[in-house]
Structures are given as structure tokens and as C-alpha cells.
Coordinates of C-alpha atoms in Angstrom, one line a residue:
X1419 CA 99.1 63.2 91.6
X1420 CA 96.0 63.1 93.7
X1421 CA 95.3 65.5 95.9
X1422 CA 94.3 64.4 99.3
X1423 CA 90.7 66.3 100.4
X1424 CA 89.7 66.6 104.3
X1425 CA 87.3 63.9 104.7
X1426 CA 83.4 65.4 105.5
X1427 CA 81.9 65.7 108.7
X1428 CA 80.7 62.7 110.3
X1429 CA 77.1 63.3 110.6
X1430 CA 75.9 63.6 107.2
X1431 CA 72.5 64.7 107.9
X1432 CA 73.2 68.4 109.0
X1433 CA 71.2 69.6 105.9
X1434 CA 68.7 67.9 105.8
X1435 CA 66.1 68.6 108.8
X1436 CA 66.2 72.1 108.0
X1437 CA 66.6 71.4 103.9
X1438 CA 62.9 72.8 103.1
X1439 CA 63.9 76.1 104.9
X1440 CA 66.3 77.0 102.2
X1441 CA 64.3 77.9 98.5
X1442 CA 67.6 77.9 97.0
X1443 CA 69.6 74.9 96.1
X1444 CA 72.3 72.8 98.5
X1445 CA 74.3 70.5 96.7
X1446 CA 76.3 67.6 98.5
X1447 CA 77.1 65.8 95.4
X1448 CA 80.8 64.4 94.6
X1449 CA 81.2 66.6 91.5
X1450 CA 79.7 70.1 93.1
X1451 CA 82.1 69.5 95.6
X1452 CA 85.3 68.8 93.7
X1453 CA 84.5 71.8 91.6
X1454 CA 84.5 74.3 94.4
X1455 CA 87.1 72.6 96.3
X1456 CA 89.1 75.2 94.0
X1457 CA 89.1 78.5 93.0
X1458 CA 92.2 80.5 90.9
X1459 CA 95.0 79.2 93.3
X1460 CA 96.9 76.3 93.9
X1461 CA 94.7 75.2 97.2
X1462 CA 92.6 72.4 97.2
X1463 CA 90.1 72.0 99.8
X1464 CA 87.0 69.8 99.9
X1465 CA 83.7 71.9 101.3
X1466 CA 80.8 70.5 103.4
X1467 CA 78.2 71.6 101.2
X1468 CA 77.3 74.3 98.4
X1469 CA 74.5 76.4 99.0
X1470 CA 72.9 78.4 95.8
X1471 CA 70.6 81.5 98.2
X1472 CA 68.1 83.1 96.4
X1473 CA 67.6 85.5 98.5
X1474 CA 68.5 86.8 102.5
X1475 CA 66.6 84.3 104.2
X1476 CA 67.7 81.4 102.5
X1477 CA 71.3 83.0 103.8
X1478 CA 70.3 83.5 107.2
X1479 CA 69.1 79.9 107.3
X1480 CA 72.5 78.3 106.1
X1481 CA 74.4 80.8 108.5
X1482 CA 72.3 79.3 111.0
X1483 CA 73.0 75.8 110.3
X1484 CA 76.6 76.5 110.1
X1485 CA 76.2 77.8 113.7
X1486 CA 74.4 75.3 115.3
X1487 CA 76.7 72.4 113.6
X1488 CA 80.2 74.0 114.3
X1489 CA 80.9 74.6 110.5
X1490 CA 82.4 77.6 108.7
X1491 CA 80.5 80.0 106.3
X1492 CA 82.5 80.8 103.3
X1493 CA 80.8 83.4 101.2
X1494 CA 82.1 83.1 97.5
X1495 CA 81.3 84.5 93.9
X1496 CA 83.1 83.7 90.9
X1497 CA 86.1 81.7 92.5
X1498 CA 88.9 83.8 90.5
X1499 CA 90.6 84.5 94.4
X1500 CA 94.6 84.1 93.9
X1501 CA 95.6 83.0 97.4
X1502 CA 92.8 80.2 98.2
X1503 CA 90.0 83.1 99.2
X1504 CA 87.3 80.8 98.5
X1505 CA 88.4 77.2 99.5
X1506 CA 87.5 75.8 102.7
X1507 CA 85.8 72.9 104.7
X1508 CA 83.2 75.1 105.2
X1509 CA 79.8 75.5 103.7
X1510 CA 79.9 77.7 100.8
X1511 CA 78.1 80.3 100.0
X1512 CA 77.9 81.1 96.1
X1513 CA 75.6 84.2 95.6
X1514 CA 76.6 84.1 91.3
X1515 CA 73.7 81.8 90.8
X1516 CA 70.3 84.0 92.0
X1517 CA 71.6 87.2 94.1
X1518 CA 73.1 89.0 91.5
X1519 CA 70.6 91.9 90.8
X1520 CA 70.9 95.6 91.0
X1521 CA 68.2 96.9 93.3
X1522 CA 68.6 100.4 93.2
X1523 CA 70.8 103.5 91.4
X1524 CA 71.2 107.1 92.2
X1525 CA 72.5 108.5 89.4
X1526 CA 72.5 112.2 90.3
X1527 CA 74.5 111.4 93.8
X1528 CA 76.2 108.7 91.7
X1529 CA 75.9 105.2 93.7
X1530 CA 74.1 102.2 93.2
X1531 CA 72.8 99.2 95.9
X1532 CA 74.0 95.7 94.5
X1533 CA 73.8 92.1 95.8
X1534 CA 76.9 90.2 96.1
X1535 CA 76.5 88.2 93.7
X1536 CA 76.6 90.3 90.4
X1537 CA 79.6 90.3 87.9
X1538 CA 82.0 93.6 87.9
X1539 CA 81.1 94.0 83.9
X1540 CA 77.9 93.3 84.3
X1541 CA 77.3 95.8 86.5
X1542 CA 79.4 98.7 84.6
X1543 CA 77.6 97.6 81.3
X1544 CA 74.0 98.3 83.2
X1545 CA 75.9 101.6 84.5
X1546 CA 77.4 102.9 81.2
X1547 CA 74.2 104.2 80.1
X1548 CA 74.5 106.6 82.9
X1549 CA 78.3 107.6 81.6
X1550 CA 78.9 105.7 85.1
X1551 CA 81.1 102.8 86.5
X1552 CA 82.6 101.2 89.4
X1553 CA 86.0 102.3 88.8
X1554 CA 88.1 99.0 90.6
X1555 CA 89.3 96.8 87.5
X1556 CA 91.2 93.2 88.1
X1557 CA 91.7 91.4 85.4
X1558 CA 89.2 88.8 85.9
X1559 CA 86.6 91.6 85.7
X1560 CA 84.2 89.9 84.0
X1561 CA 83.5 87.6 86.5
X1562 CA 84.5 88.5 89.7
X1563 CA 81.5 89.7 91.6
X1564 CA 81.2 92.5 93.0
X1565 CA 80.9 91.0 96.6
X1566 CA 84.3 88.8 95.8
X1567 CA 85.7 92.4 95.2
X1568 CA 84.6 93.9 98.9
X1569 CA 86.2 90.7 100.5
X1570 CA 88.9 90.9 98.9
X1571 CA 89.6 94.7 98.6
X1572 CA 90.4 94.5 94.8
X1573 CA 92.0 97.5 93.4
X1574 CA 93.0 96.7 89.7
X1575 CA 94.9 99.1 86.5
X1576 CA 93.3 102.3 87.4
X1577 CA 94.5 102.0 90.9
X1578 CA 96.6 104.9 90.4
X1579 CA 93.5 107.6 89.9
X1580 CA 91.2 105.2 91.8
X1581 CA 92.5 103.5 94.6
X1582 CA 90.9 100.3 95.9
X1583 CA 87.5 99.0 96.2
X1584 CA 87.7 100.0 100.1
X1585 CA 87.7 103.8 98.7
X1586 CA 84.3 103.1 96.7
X1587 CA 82.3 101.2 99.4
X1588 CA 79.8 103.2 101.0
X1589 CA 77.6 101.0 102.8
X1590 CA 76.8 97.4 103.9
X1591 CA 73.9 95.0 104.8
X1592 CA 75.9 92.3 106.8
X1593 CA 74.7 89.4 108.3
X1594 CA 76.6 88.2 111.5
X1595 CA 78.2 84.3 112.4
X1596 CA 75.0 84.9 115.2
X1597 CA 72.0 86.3 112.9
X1598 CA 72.4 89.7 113.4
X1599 CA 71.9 91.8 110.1
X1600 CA 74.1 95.6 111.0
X1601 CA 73.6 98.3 108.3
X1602 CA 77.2 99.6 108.2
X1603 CA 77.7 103.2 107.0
X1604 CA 79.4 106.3 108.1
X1605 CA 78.5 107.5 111.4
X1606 CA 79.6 110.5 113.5
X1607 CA 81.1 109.2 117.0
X1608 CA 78.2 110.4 118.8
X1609 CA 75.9 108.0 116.9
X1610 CA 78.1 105.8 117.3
X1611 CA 78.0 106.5 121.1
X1612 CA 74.2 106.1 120.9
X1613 CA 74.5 103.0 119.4
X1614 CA 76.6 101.6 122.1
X1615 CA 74.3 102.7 124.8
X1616 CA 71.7 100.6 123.2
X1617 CA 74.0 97.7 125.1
X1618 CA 72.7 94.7 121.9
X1619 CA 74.7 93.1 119.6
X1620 CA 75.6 96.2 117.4
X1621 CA 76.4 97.9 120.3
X1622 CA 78.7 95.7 121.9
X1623 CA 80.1 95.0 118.2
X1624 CA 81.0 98.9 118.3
X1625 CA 82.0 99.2 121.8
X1626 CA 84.8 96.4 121.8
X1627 CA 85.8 98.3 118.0
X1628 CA 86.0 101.2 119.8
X1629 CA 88.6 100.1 122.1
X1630 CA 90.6 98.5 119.7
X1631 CA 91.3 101.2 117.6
X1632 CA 91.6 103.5 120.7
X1633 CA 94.3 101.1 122.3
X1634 CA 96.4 100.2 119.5
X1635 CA 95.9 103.9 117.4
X1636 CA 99.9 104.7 117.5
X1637 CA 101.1 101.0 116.7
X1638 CA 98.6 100.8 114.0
X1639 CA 99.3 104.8 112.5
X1640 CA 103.4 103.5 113.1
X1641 CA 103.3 100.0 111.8
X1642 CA 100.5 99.8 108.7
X1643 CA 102.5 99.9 105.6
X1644 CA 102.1 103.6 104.0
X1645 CA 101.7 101.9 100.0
X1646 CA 99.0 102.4 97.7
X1647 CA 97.6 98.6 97.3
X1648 CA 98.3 97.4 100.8
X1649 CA 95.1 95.0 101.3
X1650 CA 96.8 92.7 103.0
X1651 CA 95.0 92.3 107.1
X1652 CA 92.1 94.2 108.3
X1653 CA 91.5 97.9 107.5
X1654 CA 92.1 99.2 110.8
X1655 CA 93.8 102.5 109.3
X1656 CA 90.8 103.5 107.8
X1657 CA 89.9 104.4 111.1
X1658 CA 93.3 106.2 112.8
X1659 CA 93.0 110.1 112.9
X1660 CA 88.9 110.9 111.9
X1661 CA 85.9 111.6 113.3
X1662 CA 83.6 109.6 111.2
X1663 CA 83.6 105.8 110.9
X1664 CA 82.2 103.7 108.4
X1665 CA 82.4 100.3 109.8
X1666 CA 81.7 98.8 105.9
X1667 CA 85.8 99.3 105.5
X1668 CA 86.4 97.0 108.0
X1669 CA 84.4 94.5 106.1
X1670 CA 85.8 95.0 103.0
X1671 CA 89.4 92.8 102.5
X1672 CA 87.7 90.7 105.4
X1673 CA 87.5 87.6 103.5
X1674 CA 84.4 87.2 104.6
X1675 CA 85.7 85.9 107.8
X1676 CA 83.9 89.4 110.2
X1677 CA 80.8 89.0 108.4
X1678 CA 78.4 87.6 105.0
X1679 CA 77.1 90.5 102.9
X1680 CA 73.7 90.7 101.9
X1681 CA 73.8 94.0 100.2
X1682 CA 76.2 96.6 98.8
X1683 CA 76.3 100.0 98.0
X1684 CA 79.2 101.0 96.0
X1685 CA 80.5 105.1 95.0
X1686 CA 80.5 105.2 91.3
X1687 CA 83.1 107.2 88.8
X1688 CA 81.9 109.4 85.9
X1689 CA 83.6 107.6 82.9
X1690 CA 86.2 109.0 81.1
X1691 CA 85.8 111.1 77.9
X1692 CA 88.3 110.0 76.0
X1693 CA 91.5 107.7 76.3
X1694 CA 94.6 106.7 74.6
X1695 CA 97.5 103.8 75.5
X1696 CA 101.0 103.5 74.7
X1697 CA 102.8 100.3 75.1
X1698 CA 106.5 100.9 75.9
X1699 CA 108.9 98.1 74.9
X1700 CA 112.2 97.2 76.9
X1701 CA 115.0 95.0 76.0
X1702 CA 116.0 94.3 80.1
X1703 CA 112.9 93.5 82.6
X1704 CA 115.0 96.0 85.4
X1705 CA 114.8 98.5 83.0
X1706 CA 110.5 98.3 82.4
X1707 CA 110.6 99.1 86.5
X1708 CA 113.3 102.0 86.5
X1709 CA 111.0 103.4 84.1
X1710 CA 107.6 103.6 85.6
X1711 CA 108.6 106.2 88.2
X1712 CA 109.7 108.8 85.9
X1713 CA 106.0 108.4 84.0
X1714 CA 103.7 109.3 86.9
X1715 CA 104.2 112.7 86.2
X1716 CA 102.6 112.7 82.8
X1717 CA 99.5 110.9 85.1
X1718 CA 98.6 108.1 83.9
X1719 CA 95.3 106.8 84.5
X1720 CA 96.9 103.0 84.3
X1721 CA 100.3 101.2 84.4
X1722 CA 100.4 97.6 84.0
X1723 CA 103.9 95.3 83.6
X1724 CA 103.4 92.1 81.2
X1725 CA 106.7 90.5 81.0
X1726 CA 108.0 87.8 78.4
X1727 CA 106.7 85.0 79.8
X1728 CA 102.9 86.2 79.2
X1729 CA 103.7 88.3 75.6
X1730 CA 105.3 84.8 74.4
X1731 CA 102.3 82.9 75.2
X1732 CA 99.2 85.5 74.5
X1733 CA 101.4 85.2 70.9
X1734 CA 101.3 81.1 70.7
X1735 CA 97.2 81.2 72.2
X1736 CA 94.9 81.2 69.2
X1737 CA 92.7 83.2 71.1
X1738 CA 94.8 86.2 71.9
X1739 CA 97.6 85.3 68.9
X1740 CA 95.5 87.6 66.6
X1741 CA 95.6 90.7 69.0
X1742 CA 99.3 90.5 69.6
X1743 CA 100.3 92.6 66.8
X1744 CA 101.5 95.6 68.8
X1745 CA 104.2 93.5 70.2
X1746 CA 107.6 94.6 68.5
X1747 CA 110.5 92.4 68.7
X1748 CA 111.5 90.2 71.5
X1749 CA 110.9 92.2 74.8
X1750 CA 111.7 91.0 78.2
X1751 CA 109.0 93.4 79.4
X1752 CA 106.6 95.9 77.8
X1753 CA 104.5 98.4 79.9
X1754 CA 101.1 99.5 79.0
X1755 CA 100.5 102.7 79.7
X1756 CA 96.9 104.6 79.5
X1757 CA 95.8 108.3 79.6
X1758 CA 92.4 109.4 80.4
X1759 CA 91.0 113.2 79.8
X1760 CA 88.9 115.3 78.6
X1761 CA 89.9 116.0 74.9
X1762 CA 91.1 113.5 72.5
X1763 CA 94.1 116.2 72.5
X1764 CA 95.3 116.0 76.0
X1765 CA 94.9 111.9 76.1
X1766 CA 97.2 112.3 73.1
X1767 CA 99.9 115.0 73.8
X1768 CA 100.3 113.4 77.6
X1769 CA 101.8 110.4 75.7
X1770 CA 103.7 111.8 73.3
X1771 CA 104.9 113.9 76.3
X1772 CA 106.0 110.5 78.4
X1773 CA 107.6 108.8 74.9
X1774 CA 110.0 111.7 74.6
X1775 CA 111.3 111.0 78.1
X1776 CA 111.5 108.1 78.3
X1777 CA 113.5 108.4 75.2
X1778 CA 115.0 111.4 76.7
X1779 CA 116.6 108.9 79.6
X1780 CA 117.2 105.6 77.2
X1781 CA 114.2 103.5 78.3
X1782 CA 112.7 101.5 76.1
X1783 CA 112.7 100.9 72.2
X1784 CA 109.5 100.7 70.4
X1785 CA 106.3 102.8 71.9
X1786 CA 103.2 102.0 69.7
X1787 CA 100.3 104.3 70.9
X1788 CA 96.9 104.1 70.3
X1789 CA 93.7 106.2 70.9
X1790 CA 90.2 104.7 71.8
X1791 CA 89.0 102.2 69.1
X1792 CA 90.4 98.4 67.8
X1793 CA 94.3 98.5 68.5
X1794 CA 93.4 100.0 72.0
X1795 CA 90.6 97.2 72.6
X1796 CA 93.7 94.6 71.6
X1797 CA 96.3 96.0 74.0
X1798 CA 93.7 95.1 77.0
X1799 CA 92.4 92.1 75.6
X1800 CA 96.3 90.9 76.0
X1801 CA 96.2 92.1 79.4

């Protein structure tokens, strides 16, 4: 089947009066633009252009084409969105190409100031030297970028000790749909009554925030759903019930519809000493869910559900076949379930701990467990 694309704009030329303005390339071809009409989901839709920014001003000039023509921005990174993130007849931003550098790291205070555009693993291998990381994980960690991860509010396996990347941004250089760049960072509300007194953009930005939090504070403490990976809608809880604000929360699981971001800076976790995983087998999918409650005492640094459907085929792939050899049997479901600490002892006695329940209640039937090294690596690589 074909898929039907929304035709382009009429007037073709939009790019190309203000073309020498942008160092970076824009790309109208056929090909460029059936390749980012999709990203991980099942959406397909044709963009207006694809613009390749090397650096803030070449952003700034295709924000302000998009303005002055009617057309959307859509910032994008590494396209591996579930839902249709980055699709749209807009003009896309892809920051992958040039503005993917770290520009500066504080390793004593632990943070580091990013561009959008850099990989997840890229970034933790530069950071590992420092016995640092930035602690969100999906699963296409290797490239998703790190501005892709503040858009969508990505949490990932070590949500449980972690949380989501929402709880690890600190600040952000935004550019608005008008031009205006904000710094966004935590500030008391008496700067940010200073602020609004200014009476410019940011001011008015903060002063109609202001009254939307104040307005709607009850419905939103009553009706925002009290569950640990809720990143569905704007953050607005982030800023029920405290004194500071840090408008860079608000911006984060935007979708890049409030704002583009030039610049990140992201909290980073010590890394773990040591770790261990145990993969826990079960014979009926319902049982692999009763199962995980009773484990969160022994806490886990990770829980993660793979159910047949994904062991059968990571054992037919030829390039996961090989590290499927933990896999006992036929299970409906196995959970893999990893312990961080301090001493090789603890990451080990924790499991053992959680194997003799879950024996102890009936769950499960095989529970291969591994410490740091090759079979570990294998259980993740599967993941």
C-alpha cells in the first residue's frame, strides 16, 4: 500500500531568499523528505524541509522562516519517538548532524552543558571517565539524543532509583516560536517577580505561567495521575506546592511544541560500583506481573518485562540468537531483574534474597543470575 503524504506548500520558494543565512544544510529533496517523513512509529507524514543547523544562529534563522511563512518547527534528533514525536508538515529541525558537542562539565558539582543534538551513549561514554552518567536509559540509548530525551521526558530501566529525565534537567537555553532565547533555571518567586516587572517577553511568558498554575493549583494537585512514569501532558505538577520554579520542567515532555532548545544542562549520577542481574522465568505472562511487586523490597536498581513474543524472535535473529543462552525453556514471560551497590556481596546476596521469595510464593521457574561481566552484557543486549 502507498501511503498518501500532505502535498507541500504552494510557494516553493520560502527557503530560498533567506538560503545563504543558514551555514548549515536545508534539504528539499524527494528522498530527504521520505526519510524523515518517519520516525519509530507507524505515522507517516511528509515535512516542508529538513534543516541540518550548525549552530544557534542557523536555528534562529529557520525558526524565523517558519514564522514569517506560517509553518511549524519540529525539533528532532535520532527519530526513535514511538508515537509520531518527530513527524510533521513542518520544517524539521535535526540537530544529530553538527550540534552534538559537549561544551562544558562540572564534575565536582556533577553536571554537564550539552547541545541537543548528542547521542545518550555518547555522552555517558565521554562521562564514564569521571565514574559519571546521565542516569535516564530507553532502549534506543544509543541513539536517542539527549534533546529527543528532554522532549520527550524519557525515563528508561533504572526508572525505579532514577526517575525520569524531567528529574535530571537542570537548565535550558530555549529559543521561542518569536526569537526570544529564555535561560530557564530555578528561580525563587521573588526573581521571578522581578522578572515579571521587567513587562518583555520573559516577563509576560512568566506572568500568564504564573496564573495558570495559581488558577488551576487544586485541579491539577487532584487530577495529575500520582504514578511514577506519567509523561504524558505538560509538567504542570512540577510546580504545585513549592517555592522555587524551574521553568526547564515545563519544557521537558513538551514535544518541542513550547519551545526549540539550544542548550542543556543535565544532573549527572555517580555510577554504580558494582552490579548483578537475575532473569526470572515464568510459565503464565499474569504470573511475571503478580511477581514484580513482591521484588521492590529487595530494591532493584531495574525491572524490565520481555514477553514471548520478543525472547522467540531475539532467539531466530542472527544478531541476538547467540546471546539468548540464558533463556531456559519456553516462557511466556521472563523478567530481568538488576541490583546495584556497593560491594560485589550485596549486589549478590540482594538477589539471592529476591530468588528465595519468589520461590518462597511459587513465581517463576528458572532464575539464572549473573554478576558484572559477558552473561550480564548478553541479558541487556536482548533487551
Amino acid at each position: 500500500n502507498q501511503f498518501n503524504f500532505i502535498p507541500p506548500l504552494v510557494m516553493n520558494d520560502f527557503f530560498q531568499e533567506p538560503q545563504d543565512k543558514i551555514r548549515g544544510e536545508v534539504l528539499r529533496d524527494e528522498y530527504t523528505l521520505g526519510m524523515y517523513s518517519t520516525d519509530a512509529s507507524i505515522y507517516q507524514i511528509k515535512p516542508k524541509a529538513v534543516v541540518f543547523p550548525k549552530d544557534e544562529e542557523d536555528v534562529k534563522a529557520a525558526v524565523s522562516i517558519g514564522n514569517k511563512n506560517g509553518i511549524t518547527i519540529l525539533p528532532r534528533g535520532a527519530g526513535t519517538s514511538l508515537a509520531g514525536q518527530t513527524v510533521g508538515s513542518s520544517i524539521i529541525l535535526d540537530f544529530s548532524k553538527y550540534m552534538n558537542q559537549i561544551l562544558e562539565v562540572n564534575v565536582e558539582e556533577k553536571w554537564v552543558r550539552v547541545q541537543p543534538g548528542m547521542a545518550r551513549d555518547d555522552l555517558n561514554a565521554l562521562m564514564a571517565k569521571h565514574r559519571l552518567h546521565f542516569a535516564p536509559d530507553p532502549a534506543t540509548s544509543s541513539r536517542a539524543n539527549v534533546g529527543g530525551m528532554v522532549g520527550n521526558n524519557s525515563s528508561g530501566t533504572k526508572s525505579i532509583i532514577y526517575g525520569k529525565t524531567v528529574d535530571h534537567i537542570l537548565e535550558v537555553k530555549a529559543l521561542l516560536a518569536d526569537g526570544t532565547v529564555m535561560q530557564l533555571s530555578e528561580k525563587s518567586q521573588s526573581e521571578i517577580d522581578k522578572i515579571i516587572a521587567n513587562g518583555d517577553r520573559e516577563g509576560e511568558i512568566y506572568d500568564e505561567f504564573k496564573k495558570i498554575i495559581n488558577v488551576n493549583k487544586e485541579e491539577i494537585k487532584k487530577r495529575y495521575p500520582k504514578v511514577m512514569r506519567r509523561v504524558g501532558g505538560y509538567n504542570l505538577d512540577e510546580f504545585v506546592d513549592i517555592d522555587n520554579w524551574n521553568l526547564s520542567k515545563i519544557v521537558c515532555g513538551s514535544e518541542g511544541t513550547l519551545a526549540t532548545s539550544l542548550e542543556l544542562k543535565l544532573n549527572l549520577e555517580p555510577l554504580p560500583n558494582f552490579k548483578s542481574v537475575c532473569v526470572v522465568h515464568y510459565a503464565k505472562l499474569l504470573e511475571a506481573i503478580q511477581g514484580v511487586e513482591t521484588m521492590l523490597q529487595f530494591k532493584p536498581s531495574a525491572v524490565e518485562i520481555l514477553d514471548h513474543v520478543v525472547i522467540s524472535l531475539s532467539r531466530e535473529n542472527l544478531m541476538t540468537k547467540r546471546h539468548s543462552h540464558f533463556i531456559e525453556g519456553e516462557p511466556e514471560a521472563i523478567l530481568i531483574v538488576e541490583f546495584y551497590g556497593d560491594t560485589q556481596e550485596d549486589v549478590m546476596q540482594r538477589a539471592e534474597a529476591m530468588i528465595a521469595d519468589q520461590k518462597a510464593q511459587n513465581f517463576g521457574y528458572a532464575y539464572p543470575l549473573y554478576p558484572e561481566g559477558t552473561d550480564y552484557d548478553d541479558v541487556w543486549v536482548i533487551r
